[in-house]
PDB file of C-alpha atoms in Angstrom:
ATOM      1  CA  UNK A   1      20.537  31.214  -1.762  1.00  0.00           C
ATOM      2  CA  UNK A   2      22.779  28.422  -1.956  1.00  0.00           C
ATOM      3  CA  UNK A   3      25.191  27.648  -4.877  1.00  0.00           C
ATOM      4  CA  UNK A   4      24.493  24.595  -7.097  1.00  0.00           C
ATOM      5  CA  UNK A   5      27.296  23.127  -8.290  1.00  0.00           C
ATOM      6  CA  UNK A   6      28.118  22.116 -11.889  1.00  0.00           C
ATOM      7  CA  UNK A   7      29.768  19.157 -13.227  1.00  0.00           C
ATOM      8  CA  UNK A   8      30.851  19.194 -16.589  1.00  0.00           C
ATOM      9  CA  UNK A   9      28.094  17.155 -18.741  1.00  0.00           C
ATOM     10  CA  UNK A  10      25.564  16.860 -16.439  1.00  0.00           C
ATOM     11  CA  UNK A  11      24.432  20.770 -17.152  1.00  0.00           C
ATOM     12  CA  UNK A  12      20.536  19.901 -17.826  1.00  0.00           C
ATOM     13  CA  UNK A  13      20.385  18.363 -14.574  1.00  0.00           C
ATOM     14  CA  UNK A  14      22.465  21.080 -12.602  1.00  0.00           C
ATOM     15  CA  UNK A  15      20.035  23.469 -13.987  1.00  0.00           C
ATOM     16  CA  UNK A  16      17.170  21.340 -12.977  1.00  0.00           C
ATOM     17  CA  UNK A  17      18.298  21.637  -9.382  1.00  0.00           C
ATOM     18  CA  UNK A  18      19.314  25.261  -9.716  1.00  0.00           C
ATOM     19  CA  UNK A  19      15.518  25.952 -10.268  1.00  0.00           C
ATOM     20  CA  UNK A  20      14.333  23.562  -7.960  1.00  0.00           C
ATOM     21  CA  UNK A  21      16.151  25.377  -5.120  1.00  0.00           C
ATOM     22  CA  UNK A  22      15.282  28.677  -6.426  1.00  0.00           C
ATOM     23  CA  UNK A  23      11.511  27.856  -6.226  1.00  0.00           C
ATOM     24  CA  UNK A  24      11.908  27.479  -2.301  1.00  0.00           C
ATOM     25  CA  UNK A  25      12.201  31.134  -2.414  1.00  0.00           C
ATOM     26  CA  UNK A  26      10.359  32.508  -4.921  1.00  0.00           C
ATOM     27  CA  UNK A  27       7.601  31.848  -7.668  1.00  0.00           C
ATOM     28  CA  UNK A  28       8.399  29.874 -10.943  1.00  0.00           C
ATOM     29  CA  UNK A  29       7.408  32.929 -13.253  1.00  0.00           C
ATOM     30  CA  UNK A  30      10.659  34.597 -11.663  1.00  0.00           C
ATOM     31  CA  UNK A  31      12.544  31.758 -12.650  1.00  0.00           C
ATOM     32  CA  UNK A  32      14.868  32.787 -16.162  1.00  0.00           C
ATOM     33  CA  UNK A  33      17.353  30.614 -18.134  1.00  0.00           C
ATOM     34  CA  UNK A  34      19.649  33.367 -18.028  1.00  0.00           C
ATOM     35  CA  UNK A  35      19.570  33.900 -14.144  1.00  0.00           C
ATOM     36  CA  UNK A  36      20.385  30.028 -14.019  1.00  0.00           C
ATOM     37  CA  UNK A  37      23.472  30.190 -16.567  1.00  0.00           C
ATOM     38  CA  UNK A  38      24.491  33.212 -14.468  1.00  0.00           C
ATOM     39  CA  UNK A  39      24.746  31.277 -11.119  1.00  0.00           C
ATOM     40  CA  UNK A  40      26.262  28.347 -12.611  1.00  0.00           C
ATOM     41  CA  UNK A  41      28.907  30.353 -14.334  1.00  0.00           C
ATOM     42  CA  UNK A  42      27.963  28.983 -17.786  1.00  0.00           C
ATOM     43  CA  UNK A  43      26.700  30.579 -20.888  1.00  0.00           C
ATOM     44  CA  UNK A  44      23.358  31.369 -21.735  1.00  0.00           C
ATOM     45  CA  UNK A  45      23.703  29.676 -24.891  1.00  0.00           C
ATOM     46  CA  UNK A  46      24.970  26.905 -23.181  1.00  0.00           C
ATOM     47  CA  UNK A  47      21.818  26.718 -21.167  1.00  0.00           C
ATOM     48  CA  UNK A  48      19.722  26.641 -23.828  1.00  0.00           C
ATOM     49  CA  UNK A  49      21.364  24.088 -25.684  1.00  0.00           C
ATOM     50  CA  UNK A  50      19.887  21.361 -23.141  1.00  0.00           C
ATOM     51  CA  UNK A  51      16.493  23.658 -22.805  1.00  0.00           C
ATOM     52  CA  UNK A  52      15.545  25.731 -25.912  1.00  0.00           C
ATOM     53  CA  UNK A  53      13.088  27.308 -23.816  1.00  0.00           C
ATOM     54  CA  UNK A  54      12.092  28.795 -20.325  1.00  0.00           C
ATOM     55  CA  UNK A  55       8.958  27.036 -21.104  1.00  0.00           C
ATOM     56  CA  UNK A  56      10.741  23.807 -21.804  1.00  0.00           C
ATOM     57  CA  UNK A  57      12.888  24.143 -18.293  1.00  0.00           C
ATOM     58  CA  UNK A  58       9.521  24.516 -16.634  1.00  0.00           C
ATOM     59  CA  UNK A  59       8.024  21.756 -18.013  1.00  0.00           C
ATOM     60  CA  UNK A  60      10.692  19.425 -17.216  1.00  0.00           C
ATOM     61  CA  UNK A  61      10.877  20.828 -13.758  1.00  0.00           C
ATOM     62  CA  UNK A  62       6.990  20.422 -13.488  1.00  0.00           C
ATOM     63  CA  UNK A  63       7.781  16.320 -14.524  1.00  0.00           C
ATOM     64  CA  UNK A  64      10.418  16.125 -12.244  1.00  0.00           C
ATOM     65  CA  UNK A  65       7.817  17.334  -9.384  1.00  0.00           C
ATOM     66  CA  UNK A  66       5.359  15.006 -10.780  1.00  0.00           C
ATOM     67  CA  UNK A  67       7.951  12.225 -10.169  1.00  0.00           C
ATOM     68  CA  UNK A  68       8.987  12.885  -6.949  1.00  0.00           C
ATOM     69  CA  UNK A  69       4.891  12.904  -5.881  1.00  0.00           C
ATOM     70  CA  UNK A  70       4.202   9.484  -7.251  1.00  0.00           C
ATOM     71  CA  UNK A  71       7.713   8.520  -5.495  1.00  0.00           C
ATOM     72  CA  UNK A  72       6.076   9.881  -1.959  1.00  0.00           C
ATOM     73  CA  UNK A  73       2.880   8.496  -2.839  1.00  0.00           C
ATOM     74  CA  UNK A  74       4.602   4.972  -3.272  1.00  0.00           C
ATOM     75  CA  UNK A  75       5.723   5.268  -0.073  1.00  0.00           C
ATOM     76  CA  UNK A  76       2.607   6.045   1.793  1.00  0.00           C
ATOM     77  CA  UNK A  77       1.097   3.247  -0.234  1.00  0.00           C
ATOM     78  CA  UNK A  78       3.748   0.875   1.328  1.00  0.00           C
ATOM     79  CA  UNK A  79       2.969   2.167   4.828  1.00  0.00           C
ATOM     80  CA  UNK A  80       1.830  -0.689   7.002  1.00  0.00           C
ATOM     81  CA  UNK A  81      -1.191  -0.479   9.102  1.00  0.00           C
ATOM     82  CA  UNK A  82      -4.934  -0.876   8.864  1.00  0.00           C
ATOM     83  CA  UNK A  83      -5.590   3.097   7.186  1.00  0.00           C
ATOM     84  CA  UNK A  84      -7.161   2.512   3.827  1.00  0.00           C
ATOM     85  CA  UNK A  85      -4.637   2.853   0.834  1.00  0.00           C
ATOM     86  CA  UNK A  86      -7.058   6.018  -0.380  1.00  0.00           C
ATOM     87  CA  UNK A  87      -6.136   7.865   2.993  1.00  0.00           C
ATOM     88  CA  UNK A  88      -2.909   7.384   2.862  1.00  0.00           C
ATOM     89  CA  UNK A  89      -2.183   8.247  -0.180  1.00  0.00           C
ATOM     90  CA  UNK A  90      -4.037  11.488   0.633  1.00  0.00           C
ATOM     91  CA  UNK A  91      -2.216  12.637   3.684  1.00  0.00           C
ATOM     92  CA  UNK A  92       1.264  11.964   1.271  1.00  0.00           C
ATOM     93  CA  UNK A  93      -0.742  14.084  -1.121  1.00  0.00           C
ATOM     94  CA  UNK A  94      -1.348  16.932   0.952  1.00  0.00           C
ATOM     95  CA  UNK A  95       1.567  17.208   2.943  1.00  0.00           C
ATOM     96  CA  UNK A  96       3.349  17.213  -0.862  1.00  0.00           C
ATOM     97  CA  UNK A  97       1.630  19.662  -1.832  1.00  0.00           C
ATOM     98  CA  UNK A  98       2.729  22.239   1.601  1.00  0.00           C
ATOM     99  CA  UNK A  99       5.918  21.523   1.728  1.00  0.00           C
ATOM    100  CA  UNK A 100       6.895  21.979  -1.884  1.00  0.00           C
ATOM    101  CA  UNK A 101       4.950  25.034  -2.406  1.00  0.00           C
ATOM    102  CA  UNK A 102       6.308  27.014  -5.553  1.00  0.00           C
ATOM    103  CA  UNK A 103       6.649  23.722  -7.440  1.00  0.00           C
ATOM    104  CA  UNK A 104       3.143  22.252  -7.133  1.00  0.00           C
ATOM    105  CA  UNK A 105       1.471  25.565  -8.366  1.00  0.00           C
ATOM    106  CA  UNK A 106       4.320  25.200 -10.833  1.00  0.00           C
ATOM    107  CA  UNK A 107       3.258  20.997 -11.729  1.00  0.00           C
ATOM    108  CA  UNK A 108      -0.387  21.595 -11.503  1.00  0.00           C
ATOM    109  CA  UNK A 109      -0.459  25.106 -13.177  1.00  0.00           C
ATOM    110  CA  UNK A 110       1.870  24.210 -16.237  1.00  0.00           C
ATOM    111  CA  UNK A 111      -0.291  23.600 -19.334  1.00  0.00           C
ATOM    112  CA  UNK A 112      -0.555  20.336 -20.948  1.00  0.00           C
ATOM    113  CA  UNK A 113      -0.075  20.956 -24.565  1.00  0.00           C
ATOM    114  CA  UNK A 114       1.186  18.243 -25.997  1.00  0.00           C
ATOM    115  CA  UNK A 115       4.801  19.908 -26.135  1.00  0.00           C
ATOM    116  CA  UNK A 116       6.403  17.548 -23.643  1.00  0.00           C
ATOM    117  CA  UNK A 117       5.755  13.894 -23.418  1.00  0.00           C
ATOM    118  CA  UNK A 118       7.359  13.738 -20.008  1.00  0.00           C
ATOM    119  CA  UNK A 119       5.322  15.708 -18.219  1.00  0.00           C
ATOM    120  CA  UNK A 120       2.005  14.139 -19.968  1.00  0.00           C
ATOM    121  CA  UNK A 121       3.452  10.855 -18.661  1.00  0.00           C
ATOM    122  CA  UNK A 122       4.915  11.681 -15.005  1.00  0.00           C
ATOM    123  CA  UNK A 123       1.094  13.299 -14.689  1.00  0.00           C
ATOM    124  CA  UNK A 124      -0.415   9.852 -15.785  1.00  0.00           C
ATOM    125  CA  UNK A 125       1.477   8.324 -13.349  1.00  0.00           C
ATOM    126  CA  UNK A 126       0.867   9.889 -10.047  1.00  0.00           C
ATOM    127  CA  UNK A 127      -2.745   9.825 -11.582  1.00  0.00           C
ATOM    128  CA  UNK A 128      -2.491   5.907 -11.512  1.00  0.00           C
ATOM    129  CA  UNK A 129      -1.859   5.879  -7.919  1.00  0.00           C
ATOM    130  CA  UNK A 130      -4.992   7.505  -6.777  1.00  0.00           C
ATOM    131  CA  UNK A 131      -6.493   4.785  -9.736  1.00  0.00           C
ATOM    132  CA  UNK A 132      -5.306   1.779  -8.095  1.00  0.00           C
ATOM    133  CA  UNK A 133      -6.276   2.778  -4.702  1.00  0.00           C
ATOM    134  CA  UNK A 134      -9.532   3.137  -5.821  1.00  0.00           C
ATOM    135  CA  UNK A 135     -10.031   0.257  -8.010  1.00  0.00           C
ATOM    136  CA  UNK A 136      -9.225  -2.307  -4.892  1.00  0.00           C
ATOM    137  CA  UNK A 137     -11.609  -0.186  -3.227  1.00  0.00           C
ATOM    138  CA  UNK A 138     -14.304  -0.606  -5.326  1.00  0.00           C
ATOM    139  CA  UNK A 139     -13.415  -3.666  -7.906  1.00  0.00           C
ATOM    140  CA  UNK A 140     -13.503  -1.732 -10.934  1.00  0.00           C
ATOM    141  CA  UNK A 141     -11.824   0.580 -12.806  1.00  0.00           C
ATOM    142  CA  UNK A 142     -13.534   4.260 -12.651  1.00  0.00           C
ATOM    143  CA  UNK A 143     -12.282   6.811 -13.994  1.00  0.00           C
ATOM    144  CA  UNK A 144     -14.776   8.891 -12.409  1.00  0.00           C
ATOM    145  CA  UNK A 145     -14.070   8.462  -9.255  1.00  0.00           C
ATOM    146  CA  UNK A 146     -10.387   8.167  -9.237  1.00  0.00           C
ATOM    147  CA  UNK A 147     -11.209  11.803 -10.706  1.00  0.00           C
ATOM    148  CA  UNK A 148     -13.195  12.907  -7.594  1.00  0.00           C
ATOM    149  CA  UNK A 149     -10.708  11.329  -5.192  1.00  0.00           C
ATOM    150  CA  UNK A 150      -7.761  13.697  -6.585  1.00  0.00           C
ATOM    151  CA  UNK A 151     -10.381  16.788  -6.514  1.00  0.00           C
ATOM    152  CA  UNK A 152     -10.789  15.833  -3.082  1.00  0.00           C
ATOM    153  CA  UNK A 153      -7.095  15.626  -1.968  1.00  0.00           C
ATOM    154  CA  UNK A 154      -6.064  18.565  -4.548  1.00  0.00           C
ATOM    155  CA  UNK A 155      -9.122  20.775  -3.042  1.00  0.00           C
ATOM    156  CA  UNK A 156      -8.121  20.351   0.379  1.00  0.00           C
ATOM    157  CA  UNK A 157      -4.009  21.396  -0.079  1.00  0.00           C
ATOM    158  CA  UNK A 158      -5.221  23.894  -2.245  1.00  0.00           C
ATOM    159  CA  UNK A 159      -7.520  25.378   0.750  1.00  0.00           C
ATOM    160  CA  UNK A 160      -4.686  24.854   3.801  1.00  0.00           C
ATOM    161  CA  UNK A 161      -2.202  26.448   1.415  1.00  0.00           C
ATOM    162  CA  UNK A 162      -3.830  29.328   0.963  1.00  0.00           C
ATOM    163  CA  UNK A 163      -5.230  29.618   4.382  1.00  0.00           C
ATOM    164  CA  UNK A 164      -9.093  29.221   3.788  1.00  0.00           C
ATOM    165  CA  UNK A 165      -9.927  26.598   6.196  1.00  0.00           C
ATOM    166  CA  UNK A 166     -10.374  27.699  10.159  1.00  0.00           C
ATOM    167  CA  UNK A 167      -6.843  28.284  12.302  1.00  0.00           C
ATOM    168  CA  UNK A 168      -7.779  25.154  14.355  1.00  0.00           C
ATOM    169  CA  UNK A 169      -7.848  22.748  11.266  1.00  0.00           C
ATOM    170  CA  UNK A 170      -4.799  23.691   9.532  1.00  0.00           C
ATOM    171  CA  UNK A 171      -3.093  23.145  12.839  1.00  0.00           C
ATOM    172  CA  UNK A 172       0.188  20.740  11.882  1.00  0.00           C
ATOM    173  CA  UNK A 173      -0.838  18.096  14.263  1.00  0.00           C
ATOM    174  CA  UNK A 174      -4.450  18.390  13.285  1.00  0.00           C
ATOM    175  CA  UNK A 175      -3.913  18.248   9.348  1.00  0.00           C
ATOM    176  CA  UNK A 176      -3.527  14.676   8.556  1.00  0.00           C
ATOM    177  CA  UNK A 177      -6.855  13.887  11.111  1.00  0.00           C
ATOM    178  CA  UNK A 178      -8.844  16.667   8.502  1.00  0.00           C
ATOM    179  CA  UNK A 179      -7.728  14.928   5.553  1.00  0.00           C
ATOM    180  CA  UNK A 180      -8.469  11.456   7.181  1.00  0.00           C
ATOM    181  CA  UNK A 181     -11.926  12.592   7.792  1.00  0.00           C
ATOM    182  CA  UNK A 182     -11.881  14.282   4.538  1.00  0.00           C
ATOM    183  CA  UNK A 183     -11.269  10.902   2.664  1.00  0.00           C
ATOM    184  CA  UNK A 184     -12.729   8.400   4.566  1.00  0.00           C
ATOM    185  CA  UNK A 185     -16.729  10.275   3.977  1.00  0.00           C
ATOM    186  CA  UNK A 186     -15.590  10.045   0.612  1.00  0.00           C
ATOM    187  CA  UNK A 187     -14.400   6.364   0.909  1.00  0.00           C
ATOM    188  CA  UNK A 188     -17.680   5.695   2.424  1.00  0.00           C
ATOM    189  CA  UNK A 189     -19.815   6.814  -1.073  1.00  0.00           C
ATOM    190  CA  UNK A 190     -17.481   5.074  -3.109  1.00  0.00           C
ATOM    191  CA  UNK A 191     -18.046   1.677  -1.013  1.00  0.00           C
ATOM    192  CA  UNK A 192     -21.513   1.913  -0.214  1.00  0.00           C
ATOM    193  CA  UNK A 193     -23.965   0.375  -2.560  1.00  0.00           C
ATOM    194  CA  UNK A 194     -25.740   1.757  -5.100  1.00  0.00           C
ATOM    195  CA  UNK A 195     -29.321   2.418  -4.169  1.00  0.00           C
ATOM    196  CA  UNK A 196     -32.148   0.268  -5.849  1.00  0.00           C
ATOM    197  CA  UNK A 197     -35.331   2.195  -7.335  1.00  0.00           C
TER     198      UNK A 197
END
């Protein structure tokens, strides 16, 4: 495992990426305060003077992930080309989701309890990128749907990650075709028009 280093009064982040690294090897529920202040050569109660908690590490570490998701899913929005925003957004989504393993169980499985603003708000944001995508899509804001298009993206890392799907679809170079597919039948209810009685 490689060594984080520490610079004097800039602990809270040091830790931050102490974790961060260690989840590329392990779970987050292995992940202790005291196991971080021991690698970084500082005290545990120096550690928990910028994190009272393990539970308040996590969380900040689960808003941090949420961050850099709605930073990637910028990106994909920015992407040039004729793919619908929705699609895009979902391959960024998906691809996320794989290659930062350990912290997206971490983001997604970390309760919302009202104990840390910042991860209630990094949340809402990566939420409102699926929301606008949607919205231009259909003209409206719905809730709803923006719901059903992260169930759809979320559902399908959640199946490639844990190896559900057949070999020949989780494929590397086959993965952001699936998801295309994926999205655009669901692009294609969102668009179409309601049906008259």
């Amino acid at each position: 495992m490689s060594e984080v280093p520490y610079h004097h009064g800039n602990l809270a982040t040091t830790m931050l990426d102490a974790a961060n690294a260690m989840l590329e090897h392990m779970p987050a529920e292995k992940i202790g305060l005291r196991e971080i202040a021991r690698q970084l050569g500082v005290s545990a109660s120096a550690s928990y003077r910028h994190f009272g908690s393990r539970e308040a590490l996590m969380a900040a570490l689960a808003a941090r992930g949420f961050r850099q998701l709605s930073a990637e899913l910028d990106r994909a929005a920015a992407l040039p080309g004729d793919t619908p925003a929705l699609q895009r957004l979902g391959r960024a989504y998906v691809r996320f989701a794989l290659a930062n393993r350990n912290l997206f169980d971490l983001m997604m499985r970390h309760p919302r309890d009202g104990t840390s603003p910042d991860l209630e708000s990094s949340t809402a944001e990566a939420f409102s990128r699926l929301s606008v995508a949607v919205s231009r899509l259909t003209g409206t804001h719905q809730r709803e749907a923006t719901v059903g298009a992260w169930a759809l993206v979320h559902g399908l890392a959640i199946l490639i990650s844990d190896r559900q799907l057949a070999e020949d679809l989780m494929q590397d170079d086959t993965l952001d075709r699936l998801v295309e597919v994926t999205t655009a039948t669901y692009l294609a209810g969102l668009t179409s028009p309601a049906p008259t009685s």
